[in-house]
Each structure stands twice: as structure tokens, then as C-alpha cells.
PDB file of C-alpha atoms in Angstrom:
ATOM      1  CA  UNK H   1      19.205  29.480 -21.437  1.00  0.00           C
ATOM      2  CA  UNK H   2      21.321  26.780 -23.024  1.00  0.00           C
ATOM      3  CA  UNK H   3      20.032  25.433 -26.337  1.00  0.00           C
ATOM      4  CA  UNK H   4      19.559  21.903 -24.948  1.00  0.00           C
ATOM      5  CA  UNK H   5      17.485  23.230 -22.027  1.00  0.00           C
ATOM      6  CA  UNK H   6      15.301  25.239 -24.382  1.00  0.00           C
ATOM      7  CA  UNK H   7      14.752  22.199 -26.582  1.00  0.00           C
ATOM      8  CA  UNK H   8      13.959  20.008 -23.574  1.00  0.00           C
ATOM      9  CA  UNK H   9      11.427  22.562 -22.320  1.00  0.00           C
ATOM     10  CA  UNK H  10       9.809  22.715 -25.761  1.00  0.00           C
ATOM     11  CA  UNK H  11       9.599  18.900 -25.947  1.00  0.00           C
ATOM     12  CA  UNK H  12       7.940  18.750 -22.535  1.00  0.00           C
ATOM     13  CA  UNK H  13       5.424  21.440 -23.482  1.00  0.00           C
ATOM     14  CA  UNK H  14       4.537  19.515 -26.650  1.00  0.00           C
ATOM     15  CA  UNK H  15       4.108  16.340 -24.601  1.00  0.00           C
ATOM     16  CA  UNK H  16       1.796  18.186 -22.221  1.00  0.00           C
ATOM     17  CA  UNK H  17      -0.260  19.478 -25.162  1.00  0.00           C
ATOM     18  CA  UNK H  18      -0.673  15.889 -26.432  1.00  0.00           C
ATOM     19  CA  UNK H  19      -1.649  14.601 -22.968  1.00  0.00           C
ATOM     20  CA  UNK H  20      -4.186  17.328 -22.109  1.00  0.00           C
ATOM     21  CA  UNK H  21      -7.070  15.788 -24.150  1.00  0.00           C
ATOM     22  CA  UNK H  22      -6.517  12.397 -22.510  1.00  0.00           C
ATOM     23  CA  UNK H  23      -6.394  13.992 -19.067  1.00  0.00           C
ATOM     24  CA  UNK H  24      -9.617  15.861 -19.767  1.00  0.00           C
ATOM     25  CA  UNK H  25     -11.302  12.660 -20.960  1.00  0.00           C
ATOM     26  CA  UNK H  26     -10.239  10.723 -17.847  1.00  0.00           C
ATOM     27  CA  UNK H  27     -11.311  13.583 -15.571  1.00  0.00           C
ATOM     28  CA  UNK H  28     -14.747  13.595 -17.195  1.00  0.00           C
ATOM     29  CA  UNK H  29     -15.020   9.816 -16.703  1.00  0.00           C
ATOM     30  CA  UNK H  30     -14.142  10.140 -12.992  1.00  0.00           C
ATOM     31  CA  UNK H  31     -16.687  12.942 -12.537  1.00  0.00           C
ATOM     32  CA  UNK H  32     -19.349  10.877 -14.349  1.00  0.00           C
ATOM     33  CA  UNK H  33     -18.722   7.856 -12.105  1.00  0.00           C
ATOM     34  CA  UNK H  34     -18.692  10.071  -9.010  1.00  0.00           C
ATOM     35  CA  UNK H  35     -22.159  11.430  -9.842  1.00  0.00           C
ATOM     36  CA  UNK H  36     -23.566   7.880  -9.937  1.00  0.00           C
ATOM     37  CA  UNK H  37     -22.495   6.910  -6.388  1.00  0.00           C
ATOM     38  CA  UNK H  38     -24.223   8.483  -3.415  1.00  0.00           C
ATOM     39  CA  UNK H  39     -21.296   7.639  -1.088  1.00  0.00           C
ATOM     40  CA  UNK H  40     -18.947   9.620  -3.311  1.00  0.00           C
ATOM     41  CA  UNK H  41     -21.288  12.597  -3.431  1.00  0.00           C
ATOM     42  CA  UNK H  42     -21.502  12.586   0.350  1.00  0.00           C
ATOM     43  CA  UNK H  43     -17.707  12.448   0.739  1.00  0.00           C
ATOM     44  CA  UNK H  44     -17.367  15.340  -1.711  1.00  0.00           C
ATOM     45  CA  UNK H  45     -19.218  17.593   0.744  1.00  0.00           C
ATOM     46  CA  UNK H  46     -16.108  17.526   2.940  1.00  0.00           C
ATOM     47  CA  UNK H  47     -13.795  20.509   2.313  1.00  0.00           C
ATOM     48  CA  UNK H  48     -10.882  19.542   0.084  1.00  0.00           C
ATOM     49  CA  UNK H  49     -12.350  16.253  -1.157  1.00  0.00           C
ATOM     50  CA  UNK H  50     -13.044  16.249  -4.870  1.00  0.00           C
ATOM     51  CA  UNK H  51     -14.410  13.541  -7.136  1.00  0.00           C
ATOM     52  CA  UNK H  52     -11.091  11.707  -7.501  1.00  0.00           C
ATOM     53  CA  UNK H  53     -10.344  11.548  -3.770  1.00  0.00           C
ATOM     54  CA  UNK H  54     -13.890  10.540  -2.854  1.00  0.00           C
ATOM     55  CA  UNK H  55     -14.124   7.902  -5.585  1.00  0.00           C
ATOM     56  CA  UNK H  56     -10.737   6.420  -4.656  1.00  0.00           C
ATOM     57  CA  UNK H  57     -11.795   6.262  -1.004  1.00  0.00           C
ATOM     58  CA  UNK H  58     -15.024   4.438  -1.825  1.00  0.00           C
ATOM     59  CA  UNK H  59     -13.330   2.000  -4.215  1.00  0.00           C
ATOM     60  CA  UNK H  60     -10.406   1.186  -1.908  1.00  0.00           C
ATOM     61  CA  UNK H  61     -12.229   1.056   1.435  1.00  0.00           C
ATOM     62  CA  UNK H  62     -15.242  -0.719  -0.161  1.00  0.00           C
ATOM     63  CA  UNK H  63     -17.375  -1.198   2.979  1.00  0.00           C
ATOM     64  CA  UNK H  64     -16.487   1.007   5.937  1.00  0.00           C
ATOM     65  CA  UNK H  65     -18.687  -1.216   8.148  1.00  0.00           C
ATOM     66  CA  UNK H  66     -15.806  -3.670   8.451  1.00  0.00           C
ATOM     67  CA  UNK H  67     -13.932  -1.078  10.533  1.00  0.00           C
ATOM     68  CA  UNK H  68     -15.341  -0.529  14.047  1.00  0.00           C
ATOM     69  CA  UNK H  69     -13.962   3.016  14.270  1.00  0.00           C
ATOM     70  CA  UNK H  70     -12.361   5.694  12.108  1.00  0.00           C
ATOM     71  CA  UNK H  71      -8.971   5.172  13.728  1.00  0.00           C
ATOM     72  CA  UNK H  72      -8.801   1.715  12.165  1.00  0.00           C
ATOM     73  CA  UNK H  73      -9.435   3.196   8.715  1.00  0.00           C
ATOM     74  CA  UNK H  74      -6.514   5.562   9.349  1.00  0.00           C
ATOM     75  CA  UNK H  75      -4.398   2.580  10.326  1.00  0.00           C
ATOM     76  CA  UNK H  76      -5.513   0.651   7.219  1.00  0.00           C
ATOM     77  CA  UNK H  77      -4.433   3.539   5.005  1.00  0.00           C
ATOM     78  CA  UNK H  78      -1.169   4.086   6.911  1.00  0.00           C
ATOM     79  CA  UNK H  79      -1.859   7.466   8.519  1.00  0.00           C
ATOM     80  CA  UNK H  80      -1.267   6.284  12.098  1.00  0.00           C
ATOM     81  CA  UNK H  81       2.181   7.013  13.564  1.00  0.00           C
ATOM     82  CA  UNK H  82       4.655   4.252  14.287  1.00  0.00           C
ATOM     83  CA  UNK H  83       5.148   3.569  17.967  1.00  0.00           C
ATOM     84  CA  UNK H  84       8.418   2.894  19.740  1.00  0.00           C
ATOM     85  CA  UNK H  85       7.640   2.135  23.365  1.00  0.00           C
ATOM     86  CA  UNK H  86       9.996   1.004  26.074  1.00  0.00           C
ATOM     87  CA  UNK H  87      10.075   1.115  29.878  1.00  0.00           C
ATOM     88  CA  UNK H  88       6.716   2.818  30.175  1.00  0.00           C
ATOM     89  CA  UNK H  89       7.672   5.565  27.750  1.00  0.00           C
ATOM     90  CA  UNK H  90       5.627   5.888  24.578  1.00  0.00           C
ATOM     91  CA  UNK H  91       7.175   7.589  21.555  1.00  0.00           C
ATOM     92  CA  UNK H  92       5.229   8.172  18.378  1.00  0.00           C
ATOM     93  CA  UNK H  93       7.238   8.548  15.198  1.00  0.00           C
ATOM     94  CA  UNK H  94       6.512   9.064  11.535  1.00  0.00           C
ATOM     95  CA  UNK H  95       3.379   7.697   9.894  1.00  0.00           C
ATOM     96  CA  UNK H  96       3.556   3.974   9.212  1.00  0.00           C
ATOM     97  CA  UNK H  97       2.923   4.319   5.434  1.00  0.00           C
ATOM     98  CA  UNK H  98       1.292   0.891   5.342  1.00  0.00           C
ATOM     99  CA  UNK H  99      -1.654   0.391   3.034  1.00  0.00           C
ATOM    100  CA  UNK H 100      -2.611   2.047  -0.208  1.00  0.00           C
ATOM    101  CA  UNK H 101      -0.135   4.790  -1.141  1.00  0.00           C
ATOM    102  CA  UNK H 102      -2.484   6.417  -3.685  1.00  0.00           C
ATOM    103  CA  UNK H 103      -5.309   6.819  -1.180  1.00  0.00           C
ATOM    104  CA  UNK H 104      -2.905   8.128   1.457  1.00  0.00           C
ATOM    105  CA  UNK H 105      -1.541  10.669  -1.035  1.00  0.00           C
ATOM    106  CA  UNK H 106      -5.035  11.799  -2.057  1.00  0.00           C
ATOM    107  CA  UNK H 107      -6.200  12.165   1.558  1.00  0.00           C
ATOM    108  CA  UNK H 108      -3.157  14.243   2.479  1.00  0.00           C
ATOM    109  CA  UNK H 109      -3.681  16.434  -0.587  1.00  0.00           C
ATOM    110  CA  UNK H 110      -7.358  16.878   0.326  1.00  0.00           C
ATOM    111  CA  UNK H 111      -6.411  17.881   3.875  1.00  0.00           C
ATOM    112  CA  UNK H 112      -3.868  20.403   2.602  1.00  0.00           C
ATOM    113  CA  UNK H 113      -6.421  21.851   0.174  1.00  0.00           C
ATOM    114  CA  UNK H 114      -8.997  22.166   2.949  1.00  0.00           C
ATOM    115  CA  UNK H 115      -6.536  23.936   5.227  1.00  0.00           C
ATOM    116  CA  UNK H 116      -5.313  26.197   2.436  1.00  0.00           C
ATOM    117  CA  UNK H 117      -8.680  27.328   1.061  1.00  0.00           C
ATOM    118  CA  UNK H 118     -10.981  27.244   4.095  1.00  0.00           C
ATOM    119  CA  UNK H 119     -10.174  29.894   6.738  1.00  0.00           C
ATOM    120  CA  UNK H 120     -12.078  27.981   9.412  1.00  0.00           C
ATOM    121  CA  UNK H 121     -10.016  24.828   8.832  1.00  0.00           C
ATOM    122  CA  UNK H 122      -6.831  26.891   8.731  1.00  0.00           C
ATOM    123  CA  UNK H 123      -7.671  28.546  12.039  1.00  0.00           C
ATOM    124  CA  UNK H 124      -8.410  25.208  13.712  1.00  0.00           C
ATOM    125  CA  UNK H 125      -5.357  23.431  12.294  1.00  0.00           C
ATOM    126  CA  UNK H 126      -2.508  25.908  12.349  1.00  0.00           C
ATOM    127  CA  UNK H 127      -1.371  28.313  14.978  1.00  0.00           C
ATOM    128  CA  UNK H 128       0.975  31.226  14.466  1.00  0.00           C
ATOM    129  CA  UNK H 129       3.919  31.213  16.817  1.00  0.00           C
ATOM    130  CA  UNK H 130       6.936  33.433  16.907  1.00  0.00           C
ATOM    131  CA  UNK H 131      10.254  31.849  17.682  1.00  0.00           C
ATOM    132  CA  UNK H 132      12.910  33.349  19.881  1.00  0.00           C
ATOM    133  CA  UNK H 133      13.744  35.689  17.056  1.00  0.00           C
ATOM    134  CA  UNK H 134      10.701  37.870  16.341  1.00  0.00           C
ATOM    135  CA  UNK H 135      11.820  38.179  12.723  1.00  0.00           C
ATOM    136  CA  UNK H 136      11.331  34.469  12.070  1.00  0.00           C
ATOM    137  CA  UNK H 137       7.701  33.581  12.825  1.00  0.00           C
ATOM    138  CA  UNK H 138       6.613  30.067  11.889  1.00  0.00           C
ATOM    139  CA  UNK H 139       3.454  28.090  11.285  1.00  0.00           C
ATOM    140  CA  UNK H 140       3.180  25.058  13.537  1.00  0.00           C
ATOM    141  CA  UNK H 141       0.588  22.325  13.838  1.00  0.00           C
ATOM    142  CA  UNK H 142      -1.753  22.902  16.725  1.00  0.00           C
ATOM    143  CA  UNK H 143      -1.585  20.076  19.236  1.00  0.00           C
ATOM    144  CA  UNK H 144      -5.156  20.286  20.561  1.00  0.00           C
TER     145      UNK H 144
END
């Protein structure tokens, strides 16, 4: 490894060592606040949702009663696909990415954690399909 790369790596490791106590302190504060809110504790029962995700959801959404259905919360956060419709043909594109980017990021991370660590969620979410070439199987999202 080049000397400059080694020095850069060492500087980054030292920076991480200095930041670890602050990170631990902030994590403890989030966990303390999460224990004081019953909404957060209830959200944490969902697979993949930890104290940070649940607390961010409660703080950003504030009162879920203002949304008549869950689909509107997804739209508020920006997890609903964009629509390009014309001549009776409906095409759904990428997610709109409107709304709070932090909450959207945390919800996607929670979903990925749930799928990764919970076999039941993985079975319901992914399906194993082989392509034309049997040597290149792929994971694909299940459409049902």
C-alpha cells in the first residue's frame, strides 16, 4: 500500500476512535427517549425497526390520525411510485422521493434488515428464479 494511503487509513481510524464515545452517547440518548414513548415501543415490535427508526417515524409523522390510510403516509414520505399515464395506459416509475429523506432512508433500511434477518419476511418478499442460463440464478421481488 502506498504511504499516503496508509496514512489516510490511519487518520480515518483515529477519527473513528474519537467519534465512538459521542456515537455511543447519542445512541444511549435515543434509546432513553424511545423507552419513554409508548408509540415508539409499539413500532419497535415490527421486525427491522429499532429505536432510531421508530423514534424518527413518531417525531416526523407526529399524528398518524391526519392520514386516512397507510398509503397516504407512504406518499407523504415519498415511497409511492411516480406515475406516467397516457391514453389509458398507466406506467409506474421510480419512487417519488418527496418528503423527509431521513425517514425514507430509515424505513428502507428497516425493511432490508427485516428481510435479511427474518426468514418468514424473506420468504414472503423474495422469490428465487433462474434465468435462461441455469448458472445465473437471481433474486427478484415477488409481485404478489
